[in-house]
Tab-separated table of C-alpha atoms in Angstrom:
chain	number	residue	atom	x	y	z
A	1	MET	CA	-70.149	-15.812	-74.925
A	2	GLU	CA	-72.899	-17.966	-73.489
A	3	GLU	CA	-72.908	-21.729	-73.896
A	4	VAL	CA	-75.505	-23.206	-76.243
A	5	ASP	CA	-76.982	-26.562	-77.127
A	6	GLY	CA	-75.677	-28.821	-79.862
A	7	GLU	CA	-71.964	-28.070	-79.387
A	8	PRO	CA	-69.070	-29.631	-77.481
A	9	LYS	CA	-68.727	-27.676	-74.264
A	10	SER	CA	-65.000	-26.877	-74.423
A	11	GLN	CA	-65.616	-23.456	-75.927
A	12	ALA	CA	-62.702	-21.053	-75.968
A	13	PRO	CA	-63.280	-17.443	-74.954
A	14	GLY	CA	-64.554	-15.366	-77.838
A	15	GLU	CA	-65.687	-18.352	-79.887
A	16	VAL	CA	-69.039	-18.496	-81.572
A	17	GLY	CA	-71.396	-21.119	-80.121
A	18	GLU	CA	-72.910	-24.002	-82.044
A	19	SER	CA	-76.530	-22.811	-82.020
A	20	GLU	CA	-75.162	-19.857	-83.937
A	21	ILE	CA	-73.397	-22.219	-86.320
A	22	VAL	CA	-75.084	-25.317	-87.675
A	23	THR	CA	-77.912	-27.221	-86.107
A	24	GLU	CA	-78.601	-29.732	-88.871
A	25	ASP	CA	-75.945	-30.415	-90.373
A	26	ALA	CA	-55.644	-23.168	-95.151
A	27	ALA	CA	-52.985	-20.659	-94.206
A	28	PHE	CA	-55.726	-18.439	-92.919
A	29	VAL	CA	-57.002	-17.815	-96.405
A	30	ARG	CA	-60.599	-18.936	-96.389
A	31	GLY	CA	-60.716	-19.729	-100.088
A	32	GLU	CA	-59.102	-18.107	-103.046
A	33	PRO	CA	-61.103	-17.103	-106.142
A	34	PRO	CA	-60.964	-19.668	-108.962
A	35	GLN	CA	-58.578	-18.931	-111.799
A	36	ASP	CA	-59.416	-18.975	-115.484
A	37	GLY	CA	-56.403	-21.004	-116.590
A	38	ASP	CA	-53.150	-19.148	-115.993
A	39	GLY	CA	-54.355	-15.684	-116.941
A	40	PRO	CA	-56.621	-13.042	-115.389
A	41	PRO	CA	-60.324	-13.823	-114.996
A	42	LYS	CA	-62.756	-12.744	-117.717
A	43	VAL	CA	-65.047	-10.011	-116.431
A	44	ASP	CA	-68.096	-8.577	-118.230
A	45	SER	CA	-69.005	-5.795	-115.790
A	46	GLU	CA	-68.841	-2.092	-116.616
A	47	VAL	CA	-65.396	-0.512	-116.853
A	48	GLU	CA	-64.874	2.316	-114.367
A	49	VAL	CA	-62.109	4.815	-115.128
A	50	LEU	CA	-60.331	5.708	-111.884
A	51	HIS	CA	-57.359	7.469	-113.423
A	52	GLU	CA	-55.934	8.052	-116.861
A	53	LYS	CA	-53.882	4.888	-116.356
A	54	VAL	CA	-56.158	2.863	-114.052
A	55	THR	CA	-59.502	1.180	-114.744
A	56	LYS	CA	-61.601	-1.144	-112.587
A	57	GLN	CA	-64.230	-3.810	-113.175
A	58	ILE	CA	-66.139	-5.161	-110.189
A	59	ILE	CA	-66.376	-8.936	-109.906
A	60	LYS	CA	-68.189	-8.935	-106.559
A	61	GLU	CA	-69.584	-5.945	-104.695
A	62	GLY	CA	-68.227	-5.030	-101.275
A	63	HIS	CA	-69.958	-3.287	-98.376
A	64	GLY	CA	-69.585	-0.252	-96.168
A	65	GLN	CA	-67.229	2.664	-96.677
A	66	LYS	CA	-64.111	3.038	-98.801
A	67	PRO	CA	-60.695	3.496	-97.175
A	68	SER	CA	-59.336	7.012	-96.807
A	69	LYS	CA	-55.775	8.231	-97.201
A	70	TYR	CA	-53.365	6.646	-94.718
A	71	SER	CA	-55.777	3.770	-94.009
A	72	THR	CA	-54.029	0.451	-93.494
A	73	CYS	CA	-55.539	-1.932	-96.049
A	74	PHE	CA	-55.302	-5.725	-96.059
A	75	LEU	CA	-55.706	-7.323	-99.463
A	76	HIS	CA	-55.061	-10.416	-101.499
A	77	TYR	CA	-54.112	-10.070	-105.142
A	78	ARG	CA	-52.726	-11.754	-108.235
A	79	ALA	CA	-50.738	-9.757	-110.766
A	80	TRP	CA	-49.970	-10.341	-114.446
A	81	ALA	CA	-48.133	-8.544	-117.218
A	82	GLU	CA	-51.011	-7.745	-119.565
A	83	SER	CA	-49.315	-8.489	-122.891
A	84	THR	CA	-47.607	-11.776	-121.969
A	85	ARG	CA	-50.099	-12.981	-119.299
A	86	HIS	CA	-47.063	-13.785	-117.132
A	87	LYS	CA	-48.180	-13.995	-113.496
A	88	PHE	CA	-45.501	-12.434	-111.317
A	89	ASP	CA	-47.139	-12.263	-107.904
A	90	ASP	CA	-49.851	-14.111	-105.954
A	91	THR	CA	-50.476	-13.509	-102.249
A	92	TRP	CA	-52.943	-16.412	-102.090
A	93	LEU	CA	-50.103	-18.795	-102.869
A	94	GLU	CA	-47.986	-17.162	-100.186
A	95	GLN	CA	-50.961	-17.371	-97.803
A	96	GLN	CA	-50.185	-13.909	-96.510
A	97	PRO	CA	-52.240	-10.806	-97.416
A	98	LEU	CA	-50.502	-7.605	-98.356
A	99	GLU	CA	-50.624	-4.765	-95.855
A	100	MET	CA	-50.727	-1.427	-97.684
A	101	VAL	CA	-50.916	2.042	-96.133
A	102	LEU	CA	-52.625	4.253	-98.714
A	103	GLY	CA	-50.467	7.243	-99.501
A	104	LYS	CA	-47.333	5.426	-98.311
A	105	GLU	CA	-47.274	2.566	-100.799
A	106	LYS	CA	-44.210	1.609	-102.827
A	107	LYS	CA	-43.817	3.503	-106.092
A	108	GLU	CA	-44.467	0.417	-108.223
A	109	MET	CA	-47.790	-0.101	-106.426
A	110	THR	CA	-49.169	3.399	-107.097
A	111	GLY	CA	-51.706	2.110	-109.615
A	112	LEU	CA	-52.733	-0.751	-107.329
A	113	ALA	CA	-53.233	1.732	-104.475
A	114	ILE	CA	-55.479	3.914	-106.658
A	115	GLY	CA	-57.633	0.869	-107.347
A	116	VAL	CA	-57.730	-0.241	-103.712
A	117	SER	CA	-58.746	3.255	-102.558
A	118	SER	CA	-61.898	2.905	-104.719
A	119	MET	CA	-62.909	-0.436	-103.219
A	120	LYS	CA	-65.142	-1.369	-100.292
A	121	ALA	CA	-64.381	-4.096	-97.764
A	122	GLY	CA	-65.030	-7.504	-99.284
A	123	GLU	CA	-64.978	-6.173	-102.838
A	124	HIS	CA	-63.432	-8.362	-105.551
A	125	ALA	CA	-62.256	-6.466	-108.619
A	126	LEU	CA	-60.079	-6.537	-111.718
A	127	LEU	CA	-57.715	-3.594	-112.221
A	128	HIS	CA	-55.851	-2.553	-115.378
A	129	VAL	CA	-52.835	-0.371	-114.630
A	130	GLY	CA	-50.587	1.403	-117.134
A	131	TRP	CA	-46.859	0.813	-116.912
A	132	GLU	CA	-46.292	4.385	-115.771
A	133	LEU	CA	-48.010	3.596	-112.435
A	134	GLY	CA	-46.460	0.137	-112.173
A	135	TYR	CA	-42.873	-0.986	-112.636
A	136	GLY	CA	-42.136	1.801	-115.078
A	137	LYS	CA	-39.869	2.055	-118.063
A	138	GLU	CA	-37.157	-0.146	-116.584
A	139	GLY	CA	-39.352	-2.955	-115.225
A	140	SER	CA	-37.974	-5.272	-112.546
A	141	PHE	CA	-35.361	-7.975	-113.044
A	142	SER	CA	-35.237	-9.223	-109.463
A	143	PHE	CA	-38.376	-10.286	-107.639
A	144	PRO	CA	-40.927	-9.859	-108.955
A	145	ASN	CA	-39.739	-10.256	-112.532
A	146	VAL	CA	-41.610	-7.697	-114.655
A	147	SER	CA	-40.574	-6.711	-118.181
A	148	PRO	CA	-39.946	-3.041	-119.057
A	149	MET	CA	-42.971	-0.850	-119.859
A	150	ALA	CA	-45.371	-3.664	-118.954
A	151	ASP	CA	-49.014	-2.737	-118.446
A	152	LEU	CA	-50.394	-4.707	-115.502
A	153	VAL	CA	-53.566	-6.571	-114.553
A	154	TYR	CA	-54.477	-7.117	-110.910
A	155	GLU	CA	-57.168	-9.375	-109.480
A	156	VAL	CA	-57.791	-7.930	-106.017
A	157	VAL	CA	-59.885	-8.739	-102.953
A	158	LEU	CA	-59.921	-6.039	-100.267
A	159	ILE	CA	-60.253	-8.009	-97.046
A	160	GLY	CA	-60.705	-4.894	-94.954
A	161	PHE	CA	-58.918	-1.831	-93.640
A	162	ASP	CA	-58.090	0.075	-90.494
A	163	GLU	CA	-58.677	3.799	-90.532
A	164	THR	CA	-55.873	6.090	-89.432
A	165	LYS	CA	-57.345	6.243	-85.922
A	166	GLU	CA	-56.239	2.605	-85.468
A	167	GLY	CA	-52.797	4.061	-85.070
A	168	LYS	CA	-49.800	2.135	-86.360
A	169	ALA	CA	-48.977	-0.327	-89.084
A	170	ARG	CA	-48.491	-3.882	-87.851
A	171	SER	CA	-44.729	-3.667	-88.201
A	172	ASP	CA	-44.645	-0.708	-85.795
A	173	MET	CA	-46.843	-2.297	-83.124
A	174	THR	CA	-45.725	-4.043	-79.959
A	175	VAL	CA	-46.812	-7.642	-79.372
A	176	GLU	CA	-49.566	-6.512	-76.999
A	177	GLU	CA	-50.828	-3.920	-79.493
A	178	ARG	CA	-51.028	-6.435	-82.320
A	179	ILE	CA	-52.858	-8.998	-80.207
A	180	GLY	CA	-55.204	-6.270	-78.937
A	181	ALA	CA	-55.978	-5.066	-82.472
A	182	ALA	CA	-56.637	-8.669	-83.542
A	183	ASP	CA	-58.931	-9.229	-80.568
A	184	ARG	CA	-60.997	-6.149	-81.474
A	185	ARG	CA	-61.422	-7.515	-84.996
A	186	LYS	CA	-62.455	-10.876	-83.608
A	187	MET	CA	-65.144	-9.294	-81.435
A	188	ASP	CA	-66.402	-7.271	-84.410
A	189	GLY	CA	-66.620	-10.532	-86.345
A	190	ASN	CA	-68.624	-12.182	-83.569
A	191	ALA	CA	-71.094	-9.291	-83.588
A	192	LEU	CA	-71.535	-9.612	-87.356
A	193	PHE	CA	-71.965	-13.379	-87.022
A	194	LYS	CA	-74.856	-12.874	-84.615
A	195	GLU	CA	-76.486	-10.710	-87.280
A	196	GLU	CA	-76.020	-13.544	-89.822
A	197	LYS	CA	-73.622	-11.369	-91.855
A	198	LEU	CA	-71.346	-14.285	-92.503
A	199	GLU	CA	-69.151	-12.906	-95.286
A	200	GLU	CA	-68.547	-9.714	-93.338
A	201	ALA	CA	-67.816	-11.696	-90.188
A	202	MET	CA	-65.233	-13.798	-92.036
A	203	GLN	CA	-63.533	-10.647	-93.286
A	204	GLN	CA	-63.142	-9.456	-89.692
A	205	TYR	CA	-61.734	-12.814	-88.614
A	206	GLU	CA	-59.302	-12.777	-91.522
A	207	MET	CA	-58.251	-9.238	-90.621
A	208	ALA	CA	-57.637	-10.411	-87.050
A	209	ILE	CA	-55.522	-13.320	-88.257
A	210	ALA	CA	-53.593	-10.967	-90.534
A	211	TYR	CA	-52.181	-9.316	-87.414
A	212	MET	CA	-50.749	-12.688	-86.423
A	213	GLY	CA	-49.105	-14.041	-89.546
A	214	ASP	CA	-46.501	-16.784	-89.523
A	215	ASP	CA	-43.630	-14.294	-89.372
A	216	PHE	CA	-45.100	-12.858	-86.170
A	217	MET	CA	-46.025	-16.176	-84.543
A	218	PHE	CA	-42.529	-17.615	-85.082
A	219	GLN	CA	-41.139	-14.888	-82.845
A	220	LEU	CA	-43.462	-15.623	-79.920
A	221	PHE	CA	-42.779	-17.879	-76.954
A	222	GLY	CA	-44.380	-18.628	-73.622
A	223	LYS	CA	-47.219	-16.418	-72.459
A	224	TYR	CA	-47.142	-14.206	-75.562
A	225	ARG	CA	-47.660	-17.174	-77.867
A	226	ASP	CA	-50.490	-18.394	-75.637
A	227	MET	CA	-52.071	-14.926	-75.750
A	228	ALA	CA	-51.852	-14.829	-79.539
A	229	LEU	CA	-53.282	-18.340	-79.985
A	230	ALA	CA	-56.156	-17.473	-77.639
A	231	VAL	CA	-57.237	-14.940	-80.286
A	232	LYS	CA	-56.023	-16.627	-83.472
A	233	ASN	CA	-57.499	-20.107	-82.972
A	234	PRO	CA	-61.056	-18.895	-82.200
A	235	CYS	CA	-60.899	-16.795	-85.383
A	236	HIS	CA	-60.117	-19.925	-87.425
A	237	LEU	CA	-62.868	-21.866	-85.647
A	238	ASN	CA	-65.422	-19.101	-86.078
A	239	THR	CA	-64.484	-18.833	-89.744
A	240	ALA	CA	-65.121	-22.589	-89.988
A	241	ALA	CA	-68.515	-22.000	-88.373
A	242	CYS	CA	-69.369	-19.466	-91.078
A	243	LEU	CA	-68.164	-21.807	-93.813
A	244	LEU	CA	-70.296	-24.662	-92.483
A	245	LYS	CA	-73.351	-22.436	-92.711
A	246	LEU	CA	-72.382	-21.453	-96.244
A	247	LYS	CA	-71.874	-25.146	-97.150
A	248	ARG	CA	-68.234	-24.521	-98.061
A	249	TYR	CA	-67.082	-27.700	-96.408
A	250	GLU	CA	-63.601	-28.098	-97.889
A	251	GLU	CA	-62.648	-24.640	-96.653
A	252	ALA	CA	-64.115	-25.381	-93.224
A	253	ILE	CA	-61.925	-28.478	-93.010
A	254	GLY	CA	-58.884	-26.344	-93.808
A	255	GLN	CA	-59.647	-23.857	-91.044
A	256	CYS	CA	-60.134	-26.597	-88.455
A	257	SER	CA	-56.965	-28.364	-89.539
A	258	LEU	CA	-54.988	-25.174	-88.920
A	259	VAL	CA	-56.190	-25.151	-85.323
A	260	LEU	CA	-55.433	-28.854	-84.911
A	261	GLY	CA	-51.910	-28.160	-86.122
A	262	GLU	CA	-51.464	-26.059	-82.978
A	263	ASP	CA	-53.736	-28.057	-80.661
A	264	GLU	CA	-54.323	-31.613	-81.869
A	265	ASN	CA	-56.941	-32.308	-79.197
A	266	ASN	CA	-59.089	-29.216	-79.728
A	267	VAL	CA	-62.634	-30.530	-79.377
A	268	LYS	CA	-64.316	-27.786	-81.351
A	269	ALA	CA	-61.909	-28.193	-84.256
A	270	LEU	CA	-62.417	-31.973	-84.306
A	271	PHE	CA	-66.185	-31.619	-84.029
A	272	ARG	CA	-66.536	-29.022	-86.801
A	273	ARG	CA	-64.113	-30.813	-89.091
A	274	GLY	CA	-66.067	-34.010	-88.496
A	275	LYS	CA	-69.293	-32.274	-89.510
A	276	ALA	CA	-67.712	-30.897	-92.670
A	277	ARG	CA	-66.277	-34.295	-93.576
A	278	ALA	CA	-69.622	-35.963	-92.955
A	279	GLU	CA	-71.296	-33.509	-95.339
A	280	LEU	CA	-68.744	-34.418	-98.003
A	281	GLY	CA	-69.439	-38.123	-97.526
A	282	GLN	CA	-66.044	-38.762	-95.890
A	283	THR	CA	-67.653	-40.967	-93.263
A	284	ASP	CA	-64.538	-42.800	-92.056
A	285	ALA	CA	-62.596	-39.570	-91.517
A	286	ALA	CA	-65.638	-37.911	-89.901
A	287	ARG	CA	-66.088	-40.841	-87.507
A	288	GLU	CA	-62.413	-40.637	-86.553
A	289	ASP	CA	-62.796	-36.943	-85.694
A	290	PHE	CA	-65.966	-37.502	-83.650
A	291	LEU	CA	-64.480	-40.437	-81.747
A	292	LYS	CA	-61.381	-38.435	-80.880
A	293	ALA	CA	-63.500	-35.465	-79.804
A	294	GLY	CA	-65.536	-37.843	-77.637
A	295	LYS	CA	-62.426	-38.908	-75.739
A	296	PHE	CA	-61.931	-35.357	-74.516
A	297	ALA	CA	-65.612	-34.511	-74.051
A	298	PRO	CA	-67.258	-37.841	-73.114
A	299	GLU	CA	-70.232	-36.117	-71.492
A	300	ASP	CA	-71.181	-34.207	-74.621
A	301	LYS	CA	-74.312	-35.626	-76.206
A	302	SER	CA	-73.902	-33.814	-79.507
A	303	ILE	CA	-70.890	-35.946	-80.405
A	304	GLY	CA	-72.848	-39.142	-79.812
A	305	ARG	CA	-75.693	-37.739	-81.877
A	306	GLU	CA	-73.370	-37.095	-84.826
A	307	LEU	CA	-72.000	-40.637	-84.583
A	308	ARG	CA	-75.553	-42.028	-84.654
A	309	LEU	CA	-76.366	-39.876	-87.682
A	310	LEU	CA	-73.296	-41.254	-89.432
A	311	ALA	CA	-74.357	-44.836	-88.696
A	312	GLU	CA	-77.896	-44.146	-89.938
A	313	HIS	CA	-76.548	-42.536	-93.072
A	314	GLU	CA	-74.289	-45.495	-93.830
A	315	LYS	CA	-77.185	-47.896	-93.274
A	316	ALA	CA	-79.390	-45.922	-95.668
A	317	VAL	CA	-76.628	-45.814	-98.291
A	318	TYR	CA	-76.106	-49.582	-98.015
A	319	LYS	CA	-79.840	-50.235	-98.414
A	320	LYS	CA	-80.020	-47.970	-101.448
A	321	GLN	CA	-77.002	-49.617	-103.065
A	322	LYS	CA	-78.534	-53.026	-102.460
A	323	GLU	CA	-81.714	-51.948	-104.256
A	324	ILE	CA	-79.722	-50.510	-107.151
A	325	TYR	CA	-77.749	-53.727	-107.623
A	326	LYS	CA	-80.949	-55.734	-107.426
A	327	GLY	CA	-82.473	-53.580	-110.163
A	328	ILE	CA	-79.442	-53.993	-112.390
A	329	PHE	CA	-78.946	-57.746	-112.098
A	330	GLY	CA	-82.517	-58.840	-111.275
A	331	PRO	CA	-83.554	-61.525	-108.790
A	332	ARG	CA	-81.277	-64.478	-108.376
A	333	PRO	CA	-82.384	-67.284	-110.711
A	334	GLU	CA	-83.516	-70.568	-109.222
A	335	PRO	CA	-80.966	-73.337	-109.814
A	336	LYS	CA	-81.969	-75.806	-112.553
A	337	GLN	CA	-82.176	-79.434	-111.492
A	338	LYS	CA	-80.003	-81.805	-113.487
A	339	LYS	CA	-81.891	-84.490	-115.430
A	340	ASN	CA	-81.254	-88.097	-114.321
A	341	TRP	CA	-81.331	-89.998	-117.614
A	342	LEU	CA	-81.277	-93.437	-115.904
A	343	ILE	CA	-84.514	-92.692	-114.062
A	344	ILE	CA	-86.101	-91.420	-117.268
A	345	PHE	CA	-85.090	-94.678	-119.099
A	346	TRP	CA	-86.627	-96.917	-116.433
A	347	GLN	CA	-89.795	-94.819	-116.418
A	348	LEU	CA	-90.137	-95.302	-120.202
A	349	LEU	CA	-89.377	-99.029	-119.937
A	350	VAL	CA	-91.992	-99.558	-117.219
A	351	SER	CA	-94.535	-97.641	-119.327
A	352	LEU	CA	-93.890	-99.905	-122.343
A	353	VAL	CA	-94.150	-103.120	-120.297
A	354	LEU	CA	-97.419	-102.013	-118.722
A	355	GLY	CA	-98.722	-101.093	-122.156
A	356	LEU	CA	-97.932	-104.528	-123.599
A	357	PHE	CA	-99.451	-106.296	-120.574
A	358	LYS	CA	-102.699	-104.377	-120.983
A	359	ARG	CA	-102.947	-105.306	-124.676
A	360	LYS	CA	-102.420	-109.033	-124.010
A	361	ARG	CA	-105.043	-108.957	-121.297
A	362	VAL	CA	-107.567	-107.364	-123.630
A	363	LYS	CA	-106.970	-110.036	-126.323
A	364	ALA	CA	-107.338	-112.873	-123.800
A	365	GLU	CA	-110.731	-111.614	-122.756
C-alpha cells in the first residue's frame, strides 16, 4: 500500500496509511456492548419469530447476506438462564469469539444456531431460546452450569462468516492455510477501509484475527510466528485506525497496546496510541509515546508536529486555568500600609503649636 503524508514511515505490509486514518486529530475484541447490570439488555425492537422456540430482536442492523448452511460463523455472545438471570457464558470475557459451523453445531446450541442463521454480518441481536433447543430437560452441571429446563437468552454479535467455499474450519487447517485465510480477510478489510466503511472493515480485521487466536499463536515458533504476526499486527493497527476515526479512543489504545506487547518499539502503534491518548487529555502518556516513536523514526516530521500540538494544547489549558482562577478569586488586593502612630502624634502636636503661635501673633498686633 502506498506511503502517505502525516504518518510515521515504518509501515508494515498490508497496513492502512495515515492519510486514510486521521489527519487532525484488548484481546482482539474491539469493544464489547455495554451491559445493563448483570442481566440481558432491554430491547424495544419488534420481536421476530424464527422458530416455535426461538425469537429475535435486533439491537443493531447488520449488512450484506445471511450465512447459509455449513457456513463457518464467528460470533461473540453472552448467555443467561431467563428465569434466574444467571449468566453462564460470555465470550467477550474470554476474548475469543465462538466459531460455529451451521448445521454442525453442538446439540445445546441448536437454538443459538437458528438465531445466527437469521443474522447478517455485524448484526447485534437478542435471542430467546426455549429449553428444548438449549440444554434440555437435564440441564448442565459441569461447564457451563445451566439448570434443568432453563429457557435461555443470548445477546449475540455476528462478526462475520465464511461460506462453505472457504473450505475447512480453523481447527482442520494447516498453519499456512490459517494465515492465508487471515490475510485474505485483512485485504478485504483494507478495501472496505478505503471506501470509508469502517465498521465493516473492522469486522474483517476481527475475522482475520480470529484465525490467529492465543491458542494458535502459542504453538508457533520461528518463521511461522513471524508470518502470523505479519498479518495479525497490521489488523490490530488498522482496527486502531478505524477507531481513531470513530473517536473511540480507549479501544484504539487497547488495539495498539496489543501490538506493543509483541513489538514494544512498533512506531505505528506508539504513534496511534499517542494520538488516542492525546485526544483523551492524557498528555504525559501521549508525549511518552511520541518521544519513543521519535527515537525509532527521527526523520518523521509528523511525530514532531504532534509533540508541538501537545505543547500548544498544554499552554492553552494553562492560560485558561489562569483566567478561571483569576475570575474566582479576583485581582490580588493591594497591601495596606500600616499606620505609624508616632508620626501622627507629632503631626498633631506641630499643628497645635503653630495654631497657638498664630493666635498670639494676632493679639500682639
